[in-house]
Coordinates of C-alpha atoms in Angstrom, one line a residue:
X8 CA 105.3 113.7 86.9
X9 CA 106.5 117.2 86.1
X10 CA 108.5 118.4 88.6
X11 CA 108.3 122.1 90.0
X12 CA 110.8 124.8 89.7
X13 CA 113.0 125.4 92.8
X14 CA 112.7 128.0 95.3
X15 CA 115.3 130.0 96.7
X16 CA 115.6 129.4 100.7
X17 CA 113.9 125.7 100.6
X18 CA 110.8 127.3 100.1
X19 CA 110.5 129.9 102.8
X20 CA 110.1 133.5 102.0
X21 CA 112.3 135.8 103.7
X22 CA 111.0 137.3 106.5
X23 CA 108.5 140.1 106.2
X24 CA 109.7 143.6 106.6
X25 CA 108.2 146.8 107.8
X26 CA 109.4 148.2 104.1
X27 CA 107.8 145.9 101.5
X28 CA 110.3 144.2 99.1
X29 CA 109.8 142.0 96.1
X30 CA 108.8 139.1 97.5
X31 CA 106.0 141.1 99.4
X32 CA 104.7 143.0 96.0
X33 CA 104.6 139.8 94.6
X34 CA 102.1 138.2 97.4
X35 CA 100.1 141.5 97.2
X36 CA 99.6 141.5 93.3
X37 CA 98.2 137.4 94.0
X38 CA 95.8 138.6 96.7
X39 CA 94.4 141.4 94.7
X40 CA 94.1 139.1 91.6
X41 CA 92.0 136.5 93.9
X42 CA 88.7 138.6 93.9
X43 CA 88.6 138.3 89.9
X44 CA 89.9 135.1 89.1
X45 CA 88.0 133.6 91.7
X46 CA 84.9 134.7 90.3
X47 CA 85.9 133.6 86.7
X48 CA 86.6 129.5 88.3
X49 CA 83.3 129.9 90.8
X50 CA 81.3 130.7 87.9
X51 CA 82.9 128.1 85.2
X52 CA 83.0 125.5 88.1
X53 CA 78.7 126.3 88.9
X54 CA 77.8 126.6 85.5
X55 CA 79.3 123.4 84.1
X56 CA 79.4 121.1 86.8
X57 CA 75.7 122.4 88.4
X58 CA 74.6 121.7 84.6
X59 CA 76.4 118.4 84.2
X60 CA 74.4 116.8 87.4
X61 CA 71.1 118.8 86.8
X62 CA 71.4 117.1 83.3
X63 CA 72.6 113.6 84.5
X64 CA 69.7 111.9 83.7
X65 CA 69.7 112.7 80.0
X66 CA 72.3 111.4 77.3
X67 CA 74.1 114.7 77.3
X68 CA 74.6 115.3 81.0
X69 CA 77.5 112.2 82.4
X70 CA 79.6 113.8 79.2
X71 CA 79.0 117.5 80.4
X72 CA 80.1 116.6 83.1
X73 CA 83.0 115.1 82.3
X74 CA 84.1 117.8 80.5
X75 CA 83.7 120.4 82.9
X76 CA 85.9 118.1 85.4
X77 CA 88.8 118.3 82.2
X78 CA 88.3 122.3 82.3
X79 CA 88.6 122.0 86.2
X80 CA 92.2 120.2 86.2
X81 CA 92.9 123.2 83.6
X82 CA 91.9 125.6 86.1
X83 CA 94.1 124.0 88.8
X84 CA 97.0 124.1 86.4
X85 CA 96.3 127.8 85.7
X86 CA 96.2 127.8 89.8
X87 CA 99.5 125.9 90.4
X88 CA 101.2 128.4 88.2
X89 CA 100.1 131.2 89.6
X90 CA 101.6 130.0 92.9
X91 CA 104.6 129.2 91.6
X92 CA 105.0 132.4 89.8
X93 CA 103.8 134.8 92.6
X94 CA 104.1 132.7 96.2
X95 CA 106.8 130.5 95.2
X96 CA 105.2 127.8 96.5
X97 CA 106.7 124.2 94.8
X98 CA 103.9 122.5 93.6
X99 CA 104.2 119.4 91.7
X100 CA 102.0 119.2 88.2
X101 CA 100.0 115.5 88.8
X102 CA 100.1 112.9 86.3
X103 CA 97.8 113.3 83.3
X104 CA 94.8 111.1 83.2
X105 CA 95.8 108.2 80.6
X106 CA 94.1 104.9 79.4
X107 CA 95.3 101.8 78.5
X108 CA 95.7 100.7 75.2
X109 CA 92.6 97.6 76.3
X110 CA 90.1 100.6 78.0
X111 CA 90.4 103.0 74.9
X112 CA 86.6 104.4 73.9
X113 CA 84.0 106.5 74.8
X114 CA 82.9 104.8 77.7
X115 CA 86.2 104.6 79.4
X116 CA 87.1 108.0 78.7
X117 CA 83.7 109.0 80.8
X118 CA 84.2 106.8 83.3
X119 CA 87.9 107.8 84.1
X120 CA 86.7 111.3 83.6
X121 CA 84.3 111.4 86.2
X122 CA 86.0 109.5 88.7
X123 CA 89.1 111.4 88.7
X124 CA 90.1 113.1 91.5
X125 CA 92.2 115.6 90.7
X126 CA 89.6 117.4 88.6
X127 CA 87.4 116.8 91.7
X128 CA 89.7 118.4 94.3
X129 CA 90.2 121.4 91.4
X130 CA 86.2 121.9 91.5
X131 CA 86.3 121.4 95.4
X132 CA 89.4 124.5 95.5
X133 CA 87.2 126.6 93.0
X134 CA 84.2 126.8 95.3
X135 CA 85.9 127.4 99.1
X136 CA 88.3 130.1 97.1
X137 CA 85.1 132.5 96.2
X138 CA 84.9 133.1 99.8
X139 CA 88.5 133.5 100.2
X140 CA 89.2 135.6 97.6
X141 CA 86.8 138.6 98.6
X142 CA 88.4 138.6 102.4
X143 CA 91.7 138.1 101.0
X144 CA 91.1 141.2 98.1
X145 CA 89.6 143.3 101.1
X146 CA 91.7 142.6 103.7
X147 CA 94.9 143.6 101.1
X148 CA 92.9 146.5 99.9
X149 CA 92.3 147.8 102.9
X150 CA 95.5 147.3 104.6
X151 CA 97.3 149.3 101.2
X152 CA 94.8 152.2 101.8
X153 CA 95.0 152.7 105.6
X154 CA 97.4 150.0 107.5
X155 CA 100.3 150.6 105.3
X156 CA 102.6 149.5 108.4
X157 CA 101.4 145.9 108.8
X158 CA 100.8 145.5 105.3
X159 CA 104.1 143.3 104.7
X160 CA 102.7 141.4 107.9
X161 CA 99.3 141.0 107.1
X162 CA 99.9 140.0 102.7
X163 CA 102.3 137.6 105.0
X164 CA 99.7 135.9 106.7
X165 CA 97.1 135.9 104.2
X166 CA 99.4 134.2 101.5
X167 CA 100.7 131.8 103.9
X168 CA 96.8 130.7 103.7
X169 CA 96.9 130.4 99.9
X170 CA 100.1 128.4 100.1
X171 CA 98.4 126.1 102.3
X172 CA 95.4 125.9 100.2
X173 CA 96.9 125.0 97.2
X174 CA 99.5 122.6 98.3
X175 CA 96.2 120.8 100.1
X176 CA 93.7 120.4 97.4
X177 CA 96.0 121.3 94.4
X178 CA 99.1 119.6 94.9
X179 CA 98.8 115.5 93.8
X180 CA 99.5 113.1 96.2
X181 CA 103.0 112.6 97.0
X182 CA 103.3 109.1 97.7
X183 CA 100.9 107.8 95.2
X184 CA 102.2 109.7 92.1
X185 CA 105.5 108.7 92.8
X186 CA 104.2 105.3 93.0
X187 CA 102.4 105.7 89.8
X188 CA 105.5 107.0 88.3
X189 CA 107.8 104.3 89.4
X190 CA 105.1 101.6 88.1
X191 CA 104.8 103.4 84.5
X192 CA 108.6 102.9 84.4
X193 CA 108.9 99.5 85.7
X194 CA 106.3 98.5 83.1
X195 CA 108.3 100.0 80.2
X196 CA 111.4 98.2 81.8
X197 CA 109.5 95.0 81.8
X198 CA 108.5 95.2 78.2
X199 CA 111.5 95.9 77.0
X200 CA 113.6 93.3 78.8
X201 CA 111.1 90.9 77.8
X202 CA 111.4 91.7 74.2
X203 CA 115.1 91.9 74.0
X204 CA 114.9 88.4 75.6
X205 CA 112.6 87.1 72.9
X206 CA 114.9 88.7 70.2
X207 CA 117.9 86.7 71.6
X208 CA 116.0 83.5 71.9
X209 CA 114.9 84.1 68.6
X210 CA 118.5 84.7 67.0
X211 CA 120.2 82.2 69.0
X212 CA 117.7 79.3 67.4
X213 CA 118.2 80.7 64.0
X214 CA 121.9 81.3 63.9
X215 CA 122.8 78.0 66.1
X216 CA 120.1 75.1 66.2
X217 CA 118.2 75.7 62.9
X218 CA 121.0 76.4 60.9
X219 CA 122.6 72.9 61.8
X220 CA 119.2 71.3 61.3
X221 CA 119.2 72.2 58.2
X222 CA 122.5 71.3 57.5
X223 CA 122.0 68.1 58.9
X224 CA 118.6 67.5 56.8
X225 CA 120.6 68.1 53.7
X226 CA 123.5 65.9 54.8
X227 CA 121.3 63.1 55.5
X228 CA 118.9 63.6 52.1
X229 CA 122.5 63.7 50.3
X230 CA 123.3 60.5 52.3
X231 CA 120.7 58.5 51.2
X232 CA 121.0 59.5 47.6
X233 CA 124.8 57.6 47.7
X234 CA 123.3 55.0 49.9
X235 CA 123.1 52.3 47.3
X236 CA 126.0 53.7 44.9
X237 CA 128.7 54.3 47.5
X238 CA 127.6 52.9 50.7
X239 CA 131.2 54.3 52.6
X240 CA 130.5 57.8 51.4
X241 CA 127.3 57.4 53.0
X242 CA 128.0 56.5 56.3
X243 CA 130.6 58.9 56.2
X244 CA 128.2 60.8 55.8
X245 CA 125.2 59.4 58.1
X246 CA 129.0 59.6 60.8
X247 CA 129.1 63.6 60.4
X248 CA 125.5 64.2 60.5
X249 CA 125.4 61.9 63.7
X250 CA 127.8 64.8 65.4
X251 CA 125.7 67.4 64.2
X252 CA 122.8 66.3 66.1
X253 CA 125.0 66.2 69.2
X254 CA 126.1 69.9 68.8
X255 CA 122.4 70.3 67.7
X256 CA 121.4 69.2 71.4
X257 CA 123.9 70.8 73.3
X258 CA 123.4 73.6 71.7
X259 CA 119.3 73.7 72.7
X260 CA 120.2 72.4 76.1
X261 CA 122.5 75.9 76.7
X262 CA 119.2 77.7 75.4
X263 CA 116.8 76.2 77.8
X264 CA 119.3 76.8 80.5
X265 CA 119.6 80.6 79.5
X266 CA 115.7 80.4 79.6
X267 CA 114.9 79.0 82.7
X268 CA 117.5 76.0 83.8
X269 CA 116.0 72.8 84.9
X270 CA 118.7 72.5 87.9
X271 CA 116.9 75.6 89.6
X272 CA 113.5 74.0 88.8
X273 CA 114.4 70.4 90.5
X274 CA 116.7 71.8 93.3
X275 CA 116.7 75.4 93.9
X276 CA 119.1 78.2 94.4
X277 CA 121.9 76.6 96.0
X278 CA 122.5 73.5 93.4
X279 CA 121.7 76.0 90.5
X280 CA 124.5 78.8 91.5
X281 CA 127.0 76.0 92.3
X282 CA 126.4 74.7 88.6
X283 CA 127.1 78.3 87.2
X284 CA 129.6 78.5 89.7
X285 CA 131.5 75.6 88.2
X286 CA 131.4 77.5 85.0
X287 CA 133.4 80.5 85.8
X288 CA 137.1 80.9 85.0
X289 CA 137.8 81.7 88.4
X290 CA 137.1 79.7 91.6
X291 CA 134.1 81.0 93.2
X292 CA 132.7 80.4 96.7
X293 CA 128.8 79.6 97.2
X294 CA 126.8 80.5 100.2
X295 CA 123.2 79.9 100.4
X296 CA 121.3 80.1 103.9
X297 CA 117.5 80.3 102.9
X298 CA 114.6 78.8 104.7
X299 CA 112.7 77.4 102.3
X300 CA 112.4 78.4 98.8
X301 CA 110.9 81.8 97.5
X302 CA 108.3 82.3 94.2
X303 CA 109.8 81.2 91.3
X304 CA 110.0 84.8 89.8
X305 CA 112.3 86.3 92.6
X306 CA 114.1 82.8 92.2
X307 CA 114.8 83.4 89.0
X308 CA 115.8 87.4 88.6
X309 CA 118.2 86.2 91.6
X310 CA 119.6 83.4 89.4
X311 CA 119.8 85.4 86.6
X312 CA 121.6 88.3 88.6
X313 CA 123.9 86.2 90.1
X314 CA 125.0 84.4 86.5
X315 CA 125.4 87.8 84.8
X316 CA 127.5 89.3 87.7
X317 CA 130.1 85.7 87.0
X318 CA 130.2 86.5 83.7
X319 CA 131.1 89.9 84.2
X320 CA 134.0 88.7 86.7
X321 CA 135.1 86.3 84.2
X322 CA 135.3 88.7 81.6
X323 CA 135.9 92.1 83.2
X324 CA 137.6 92.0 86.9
X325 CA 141.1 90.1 86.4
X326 CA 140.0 88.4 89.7
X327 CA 141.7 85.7 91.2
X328 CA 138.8 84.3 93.9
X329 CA 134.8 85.7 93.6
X330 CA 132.4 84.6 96.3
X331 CA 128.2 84.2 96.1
X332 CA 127.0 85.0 99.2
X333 CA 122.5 84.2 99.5
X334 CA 120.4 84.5 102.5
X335 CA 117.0 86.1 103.8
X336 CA 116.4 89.3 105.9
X337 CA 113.3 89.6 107.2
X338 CA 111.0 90.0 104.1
X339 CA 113.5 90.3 101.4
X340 CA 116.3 88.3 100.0
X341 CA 119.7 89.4 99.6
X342 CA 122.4 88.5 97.5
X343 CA 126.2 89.6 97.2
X344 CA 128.8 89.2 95.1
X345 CA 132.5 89.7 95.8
X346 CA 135.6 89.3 93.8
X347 CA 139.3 90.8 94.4
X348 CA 139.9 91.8 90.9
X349 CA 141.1 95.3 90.0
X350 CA 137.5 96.8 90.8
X351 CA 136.6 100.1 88.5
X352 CA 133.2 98.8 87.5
X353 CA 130.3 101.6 86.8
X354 CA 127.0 101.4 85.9
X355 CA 127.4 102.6 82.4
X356 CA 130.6 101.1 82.3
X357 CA 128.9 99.0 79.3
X358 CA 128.9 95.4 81.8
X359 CA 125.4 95.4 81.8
X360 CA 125.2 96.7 85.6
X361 CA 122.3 99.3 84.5
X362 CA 120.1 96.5 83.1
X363 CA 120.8 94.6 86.2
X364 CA 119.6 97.3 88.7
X365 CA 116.4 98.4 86.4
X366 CA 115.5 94.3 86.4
X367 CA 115.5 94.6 89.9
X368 CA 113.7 97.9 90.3
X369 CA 110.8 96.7 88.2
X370 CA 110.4 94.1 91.2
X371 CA 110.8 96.9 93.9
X372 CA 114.7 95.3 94.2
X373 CA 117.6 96.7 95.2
X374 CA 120.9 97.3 93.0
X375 CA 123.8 98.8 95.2
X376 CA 127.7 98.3 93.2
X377 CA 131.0 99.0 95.4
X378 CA 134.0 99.2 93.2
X379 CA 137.0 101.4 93.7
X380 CA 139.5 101.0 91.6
X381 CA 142.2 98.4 92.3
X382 CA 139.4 96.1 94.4
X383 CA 137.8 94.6 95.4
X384 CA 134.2 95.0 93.5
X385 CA 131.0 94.1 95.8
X386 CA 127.7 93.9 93.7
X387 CA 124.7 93.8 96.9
X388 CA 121.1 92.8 94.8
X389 CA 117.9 92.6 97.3
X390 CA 114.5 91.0 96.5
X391 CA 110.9 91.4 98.2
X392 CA 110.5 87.9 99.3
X393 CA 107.1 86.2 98.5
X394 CA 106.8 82.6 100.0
X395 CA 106.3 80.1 97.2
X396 CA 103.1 78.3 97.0
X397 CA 102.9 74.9 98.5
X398 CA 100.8 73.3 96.0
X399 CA 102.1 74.5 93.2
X400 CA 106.0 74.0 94.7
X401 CA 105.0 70.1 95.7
X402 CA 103.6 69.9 91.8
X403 CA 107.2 71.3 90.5
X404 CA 109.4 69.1 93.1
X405 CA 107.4 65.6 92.4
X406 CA 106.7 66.3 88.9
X407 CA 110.3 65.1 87.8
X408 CA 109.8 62.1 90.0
X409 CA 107.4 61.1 88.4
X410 CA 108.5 61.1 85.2
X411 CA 111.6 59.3 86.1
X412 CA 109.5 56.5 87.4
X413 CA 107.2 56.3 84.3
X414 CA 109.9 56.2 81.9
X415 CA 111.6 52.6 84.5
X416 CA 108.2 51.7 84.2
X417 CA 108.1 51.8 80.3
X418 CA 111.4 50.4 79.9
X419 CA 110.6 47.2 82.3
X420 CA 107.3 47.0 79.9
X421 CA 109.5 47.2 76.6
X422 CA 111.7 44.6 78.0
X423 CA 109.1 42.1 78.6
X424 CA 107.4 43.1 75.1
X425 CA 111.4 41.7 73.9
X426 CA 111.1 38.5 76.0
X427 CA 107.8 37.4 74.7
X428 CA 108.8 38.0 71.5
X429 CA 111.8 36.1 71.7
X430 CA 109.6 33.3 73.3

């Protein structure tokens, strides 16, 4: 959304005067230029849009009409301008009308084109202003000519009416551009973290796990070439490539746990931020006092939030003691974490505090950071909270049980499979 140009005096003219001053020759040369320019939109907005609807039946008329609603939102620009050149009035420009990538064509383009409501509201400002205009040119005219007195007074009053006009059915809707705006930028944030988390996923498997499994399938094929000429060598071999598979699997278990940890699946918040817990170089003291458990996407940015904020403490703050404090307010969750290190940290301090805090806006979260230097640093994170589904939570939590109890079950099978062989 393009934002307006500011206005002296939080957008209040200066009173008017018996003398007329700049400001007042300004709102007289935009009354007198009503009468003409309102003609030029009544007659544009009659002829195209009168046209478009007398003509909807046929193949031409829906697109006529769509068209004449684009040359509308021009004429409210051209409107919007005029105000905020002559009345001073700050009027925000509303978003353009844009399609997804999925809705591109012909067909979408008329359809978005003809329900869209800001060309509707310029069509609706283009009609009521032929009226106004011609008092508004008289009145001004007539008032220069004869009432030069309570001219300032009167070009007062009327512009106050065009001020209101246009911020009515000109200016977009506050609360629903800036939501529009805020969405377009949480989707771009969304993308992008979710690319940069594929491009790590993807280098971490080819840099750690692959290349070891590929080491290890040429120790082994070298192995069992020297199998039968030099056994030892071999299962010196066969020994090393043994240990390879166990850094091989350690090194895919840290992977899944950067991707989604299992711990947080099975037991929730409070078992999973004691484990990472248990990973930081300094102690840390865990909180959690949550009702139940929330959806597994605020679960996880929170997890992930909380991990990343360790790190930085273990890395960055010099601390000697951090603390992970978790509970529920009303319909969000809120997390904090404090440590008494030597504080200082900003958000483009380069500790990944910025990516934190747009992760958390893309969700409608929260991101407030409290560190002066010297300490201690206090990182507050809040969440909407959205109840986890019961179903799909019981599926999650008995899942695992189940397995556990199929694999005893296997086992006692393969056991007896051994006995009866043996008999």
């Amino acid at each position: 959304m393009t934002m307006s140009p500011t206005v002296p005096d939080n957008d209040r003219p200066p009173p008017a005067r018996l003398i007329p001053d700049p400001w007042t020759w300004k709102e007289i040369g935009h009354l007198l230029a009503n009468l003409p320019l309102t003609i030029v939109w009544f007659v544009y907005t009659v002829f195209m849009i009168g046209v478009g609807v007398a003509l909807a039946v046929t193949v031409i008329g829906l697109p006529l009409l769509a068209v004449g609603l684009h040359g509308a939102r021009l004429i409210g620009r051209a409107e919007r301008g005029r105000a905020r050149a002559m009345l001073g009035v700050p009027v925000d420009e509303p978003s353009p009308m844009e399609l997804s990538r999925r809705d591109k064509g012909f067909f979408a383009w008329l359809w978005s084109s003809l329900k869209d409501p800001v060309g509707w509201r310029a069509v609706l400002y283009s009609f009521v202003r032929l009226p106004w205009g011609v008092l508004t040119f008289a009145v001004t005219l007539v008032s220069f000519l004869v009432l030069w007195p309570l001219l300032p007074h009167i070009t007062r009053l009327l512009s106050n009416g065009d001020r209101a006009m246009v911020r009515a059915l000109l200016s977009p809707s506050d609360e629903l551009e800036r939501r529009i705006a805020e969405l377009e930028s949480d989707r771009g944030v969304v993308v992008d973290t979710a690319a940069a988390d594929l491009r790590r996923i993807e280098r971490d498997l080819h840099d750690g796990a692959q290349a070891r499994l590929v080491a290890l399938a040429m120790g082994l094929g070298l192995a069992k070439e020297k199998l039968t000429d030099d056994p030892e060598a071999a299962a010196r071999m066969v020994d090393e490539a043994h240990g390879e598979v166990k850094v091989a699997l350690q090194e895919l278990r840290d992977l899944a746990r950067g991707i989604h940890p299992a711990v947080l699946t099975d037991r929730g918040l409070d078992a999973a931020l004691s484990a990472i817990a248990s990973r930081c170089t300094v102690p840390v003291t865990v909180g959690v006092d949550l009702p139940g458990r929330p959806a597994e996407a605020i679960e996880g940015i929170a997890y992930f939030t909380v991990s990343e904020l360790l790190q930085n403490v273990s890395k960055h703050s010099s601390a000697r003691s951090a603390s992970v404090e978790v509970w529920r307010s009303g319909d969000r969750l809120l997390l904090q974490v404090t440590d008494d290190g030597r504080g200082g940290a900003r958000m483009d301090g380069g500790t990944g505090m910025a990516g934190l805090a747009e992760r958390l806006g893309a969700v409608d979260g929260l991101f407030v950071l409290d560190s002066p230097v010297g300490g201690p640093t206090t990182v507050t994170a809040e969440l909407p909270w959205r109840d986890r589904e019961r179903t799909h939570a019981q599926t999650h939590e008995q899942k695992p049980e189940q397995t556990r109890e199929q694999k005893r079950e296997q086992k006692r099978e393969q056991r007896r499979e051994r006995m009866r062989v043996r008999k």
